[in-house]
Amino acid sequence: MIELPTDLPAELVPLSWLIGVWEGTGVVDYAVGEEEHTQLEFGQRISFSQDGEAYLNYSSTSWVLDENRTPLAAETGYWRLSRTLVEGDPGPAMLPGQGARPFGTPQAVETLRSSSGGFDIDVAIIHPDGVSELYIGQVNGPRIDLATDAVVRTAGAKEYSAATRLYGLVEGHLLWAWDIAALGQDLRTHASARLAKVD
C-alpha cells in the first residue's frame, strides 16, 4: 500500500509511488566487443525524497557483492513533471518565484496529462565520474520510461553517449533496467535490479 505524505505537492502525485528508500540486488552484464564482457552482482540503495518543492530528490549507491562490499557507483539527481516554468516557479539560480505557484491542485496537474494517458517527465542525474545525464520520458501509472536527451562529460570522463532506463512497481518491488551506449558500443543491455522498500 502506498501512503502519500500530507504535504506532497500536487505535481508529485504521479511520481509518489517512488518516494522512500529501496534496497536490493541486481546484475551488471555488459559486453565491449567480443573480448571484454563484464558480469557481476551488486547491492543497491536508492532514495527518493521530497522537500515540499515540485520535484523528487534522487540518490543511489551501489556496491559489488563481494567480501569487501567494494563501492561500484553513485549518482544523484532530480525528477519532475515536464512543463514550461512560469513566473510563479523559483529560478533560475536563486531567484524566487513571483506570484502564485502553478499546478497546485490535482485538477491543474491533470491538464499536464499527455494524449497517451501518462505524464511527461524530466530527470537530471549526475555521476561523480564526470558524466551528467538529462533524461526525458513518461510516467504512466507504476511505470517510467526514460531516454537520454543529452549526455555531458568532462574531458577526463570515459566515453558514454546515450542511455535508456525503465522503472516499474511490480508486486511491491521497484524493478529497473538500464541500457547504455558506452566505450564505443551501441545501445545495449547494461544492468538491472529488484529492490524492496525499506523506509
Short mmCIF file of C-alpha atoms in Angstrom, two decimals:
data_model
loop_
_atom_site.label_atom_id
_atom_site.label_comp_id
_atom_site.label_asym_id
_atom_site.label_seq_id
_atom_site.Cartn_x
_atom_site.Cartn_y
_atom_site.Cartn_z
CA MET A 1 0.00 0.00 0.00
CA ILE A 2 1.31 3.44 -0.95
CA GLU A 3 0.97 6.17 1.68
CA LEU A 4 1.18 9.75 0.40
CA PRO A 5 2.76 12.43 2.59
CA THR A 6 0.19 15.03 3.64
CA ASP A 7 2.46 17.85 2.40
CA LEU A 8 3.02 16.33 -1.05
CA PRO A 9 2.87 18.93 -3.84
CA ALA A 10 0.15 18.07 -6.38
CA GLU A 11 2.75 17.80 -9.17
CA LEU A 12 4.44 14.90 -7.40
CA VAL A 13 1.38 12.67 -7.14
CA PRO A 14 2.14 10.86 -10.46
CA LEU A 15 5.65 10.07 -9.10
CA SER A 16 4.60 9.43 -5.49
CA TRP A 17 4.96 5.64 -5.69
CA LEU A 18 8.73 6.14 -5.90
CA ILE A 19 9.04 8.01 -2.58
CA GLY A 20 11.00 6.11 0.04
CA VAL A 21 14.19 4.12 0.44
CA TRP A 22 14.65 0.98 -1.63
CA GLU A 23 17.28 -1.74 -1.24
CA GLY A 24 18.07 -4.92 -3.11
CA THR A 25 20.37 -6.59 -5.58
CA GLY A 26 20.98 -6.64 -9.28
CA VAL A 27 23.31 -7.70 -12.06
CA VAL A 28 25.66 -5.94 -14.46
CA ASP A 29 26.03 -7.70 -17.81
CA TYR A 30 27.82 -5.56 -20.40
CA ALA A 31 29.85 -6.61 -23.41
CA VAL A 32 32.51 -4.44 -25.05
CA GLY A 33 33.26 -6.06 -28.38
CA GLU A 34 33.94 -9.78 -28.40
CA GLU A 35 36.80 -9.80 -25.91
CA GLU A 36 35.61 -7.83 -22.86
CA HIS A 37 32.47 -8.88 -21.00
CA THR A 38 31.65 -7.62 -17.51
CA GLN A 39 29.31 -9.72 -15.37
CA LEU A 40 28.80 -9.15 -11.65
CA GLU A 41 26.18 -8.99 -8.92
CA PHE A 42 25.71 -5.83 -6.89
CA GLY A 43 23.77 -4.42 -3.96
CA GLN A 44 22.00 -1.09 -4.22
CA ARG A 45 20.26 1.51 -2.07
CA ILE A 46 18.05 4.14 -3.77
CA SER A 47 16.31 7.06 -2.08
CA PHE A 48 13.52 9.21 -3.49
CA SER A 49 12.52 12.08 -1.21
CA GLN A 50 10.68 15.38 -1.40
CA ASP A 51 11.07 18.64 0.47
CA GLY A 52 7.87 20.45 -0.47
CA GLU A 53 9.03 21.54 -3.92
CA ALA A 54 7.70 20.22 -7.24
CA TYR A 55 10.49 17.65 -7.76
CA LEU A 56 11.83 14.47 -6.20
CA ASN A 57 15.36 14.28 -4.82
CA TYR A 58 17.12 11.10 -6.00
CA SER A 59 20.25 9.33 -4.81
CA SER A 60 21.70 5.90 -5.44
CA THR A 61 24.71 3.99 -4.19
CA SER A 62 25.75 0.51 -5.24
CA TRP A 63 28.45 -1.95 -4.32
CA VAL A 64 29.85 -5.24 -5.60
CA LEU A 65 28.53 -8.26 -3.70
CA ASP A 66 31.98 -9.37 -2.59
CA GLU A 67 33.51 -9.79 0.86
CA ASN A 68 34.76 -6.19 0.83
CA ARG A 69 31.47 -4.66 -0.37
CA THR A 70 33.55 -2.78 -2.94
CA PRO A 71 31.90 0.53 -3.96
CA LEU A 72 30.58 0.34 -7.52
CA ALA A 73 28.69 3.51 -8.46
CA ALA A 74 26.88 6.53 -7.10
CA GLU A 75 24.51 9.04 -8.64
CA THR A 76 22.27 11.88 -7.55
CA GLY A 77 19.63 13.95 -9.26
CA TYR A 78 16.13 15.35 -9.57
CA TRP A 79 12.90 14.01 -11.08
CA ARG A 80 9.96 16.26 -12.05
CA LEU A 81 6.99 16.54 -14.36
CA SER A 82 8.00 18.16 -17.64
CA ARG A 83 6.38 21.54 -18.20
CA THR A 84 7.28 25.11 -19.05
CA LEU A 85 8.35 27.04 -15.96
CA VAL A 86 6.44 30.28 -15.34
CA GLU A 87 6.76 33.37 -13.12
CA GLY A 88 5.44 31.56 -10.04
CA ASP A 89 8.24 28.97 -10.23
CA PRO A 90 11.54 29.70 -8.50
CA GLY A 91 14.70 30.20 -10.57
CA PRO A 92 16.83 30.47 -12.48
CA ALA A 93 19.59 30.08 -9.91
CA MET A 94 18.47 31.57 -6.57
CA LEU A 95 15.75 33.87 -7.87
CA PRO A 96 12.43 33.38 -6.06
CA GLY A 97 9.18 32.84 -7.92
CA GLN A 98 6.92 35.81 -8.47
CA GLY A 99 3.23 35.27 -7.73
CA ALA A 100 1.20 32.14 -7.18
CA ARG A 101 2.79 28.70 -7.64
CA PRO A 102 1.25 26.98 -10.68
CA PHE A 103 -0.25 23.48 -10.77
CA GLY A 104 -1.09 23.48 -7.07
CA THR A 105 -4.22 21.34 -7.38
CA PRO A 106 -4.87 17.84 -8.75
CA GLN A 107 -7.19 19.37 -11.36
CA ALA A 108 -4.43 21.67 -12.61
CA VAL A 109 -1.94 18.77 -12.74
CA GLU A 110 -4.42 16.75 -14.82
CA THR A 111 -4.05 19.35 -17.59
CA LEU A 112 -0.44 18.12 -17.96
CA ARG A 113 -1.54 14.57 -18.82
CA SER A 114 -0.37 13.58 -22.33
CA SER A 115 -2.51 12.09 -25.08
CA SER A 116 -1.09 8.64 -24.22
CA GLY A 117 -2.52 8.88 -20.70
CA GLY A 118 0.70 9.48 -18.77
CA PHE A 119 2.76 12.49 -17.75
CA ASP A 120 5.95 13.67 -19.45
CA ILE A 121 8.89 13.89 -17.06
CA ASP A 122 12.42 15.32 -16.94
CA VAL A 123 15.17 13.59 -14.96
CA ALA A 124 18.64 15.02 -14.31
CA ILE A 125 21.26 12.56 -13.00
CA ILE A 126 24.86 13.40 -12.10
CA HIS A 127 27.65 10.85 -11.59
CA PRO A 128 30.91 11.52 -9.68
CA ASP A 129 32.96 10.22 -12.64
CA GLY A 130 32.29 13.35 -14.71
CA VAL A 131 29.09 12.29 -16.51
CA SER A 132 25.79 14.19 -16.35
CA GLU A 133 22.62 12.87 -17.98
CA LEU A 134 19.37 14.63 -18.88
CA TYR A 135 16.55 12.17 -19.50
CA ILE A 136 13.12 12.80 -20.92
CA GLY A 137 10.37 10.26 -20.61
CA GLN A 138 6.98 9.42 -19.26
CA VAL A 139 5.39 8.13 -16.09
CA ASN A 140 2.25 6.13 -16.74
CA GLY A 141 0.86 4.65 -13.54
CA PRO A 142 3.55 2.50 -11.89
CA ARG A 143 5.87 2.53 -14.94
CA ILE A 144 8.51 5.02 -16.06
CA ASP A 145 10.31 5.00 -19.42
CA LEU A 146 13.32 7.30 -19.87
CA ALA A 147 15.78 8.06 -22.68
CA THR A 148 18.69 10.48 -22.64
CA ASP A 149 18.14 13.80 -24.37
CA ALA A 150 21.68 14.92 -23.54
CA VAL A 151 24.84 13.48 -22.01
CA VAL A 152 27.62 15.84 -20.88
CA ARG A 153 31.09 14.57 -19.97
CA THR A 154 34.17 16.19 -18.50
CA ALA A 155 37.37 15.97 -20.54
CA GLY A 156 38.64 13.07 -18.44
CA ALA A 157 35.42 11.02 -18.30
CA LYS A 158 35.12 7.68 -20.08
CA GLU A 159 33.15 7.59 -23.34
CA TYR A 160 29.41 7.41 -22.69
CA SER A 161 26.90 8.73 -25.21
CA ALA A 162 23.33 7.58 -24.52
CA ALA A 163 21.11 5.54 -22.23
CA THR A 164 17.58 4.35 -21.58
CA ARG A 165 16.09 3.40 -18.22
CA LEU A 166 12.89 1.59 -17.29
CA TYR A 167 11.38 1.60 -13.80
CA GLY A 168 8.32 -0.28 -12.62
CA LEU A 169 6.47 -1.16 -9.45
CA VAL A 170 5.81 -4.91 -9.55
CA GLU A 171 4.26 -6.74 -6.59
CA GLY A 172 5.52 -4.05 -4.21
CA HIS A 173 9.09 -4.12 -5.56
CA LEU A 174 10.91 -1.48 -7.59
CA LEU A 175 12.34 -3.11 -10.70
CA TRP A 176 14.62 -1.24 -13.08
CA ALA A 177 16.67 -1.87 -16.22
CA TRP A 178 19.37 0.36 -17.69
CA ASP A 179 20.77 0.16 -21.24
CA ILE A 180 23.81 2.25 -22.20
CA ALA A 181 25.86 3.22 -25.24
CA ALA A 182 29.43 3.48 -23.91
CA LEU A 183 33.07 2.62 -24.64
CA GLY A 184 32.44 2.67 -28.39
CA GLN A 185 29.41 0.35 -28.25
CA ASP A 186 25.87 0.92 -29.47
CA LEU A 187 22.95 1.00 -27.03
CA ARG A 188 22.82 -2.36 -25.25
CA THR A 189 21.88 -4.12 -22.02
CA HIS A 190 23.91 -2.92 -19.05
CA ALA A 191 22.27 -3.55 -15.66
CA SER A 192 19.03 -4.35 -13.85
CA ALA A 193 17.87 -4.78 -10.26
CA ARG A 194 14.97 -5.65 -7.97
CA LEU A 195 14.60 -3.53 -4.83
CA ALA A 196 12.31 -3.72 -1.82
CA LYS A 197 11.06 -0.69 0.11
CA VAL A 198 12.82 -0.44 3.47
CA ASP A 199 11.66 3.02 4.60
#
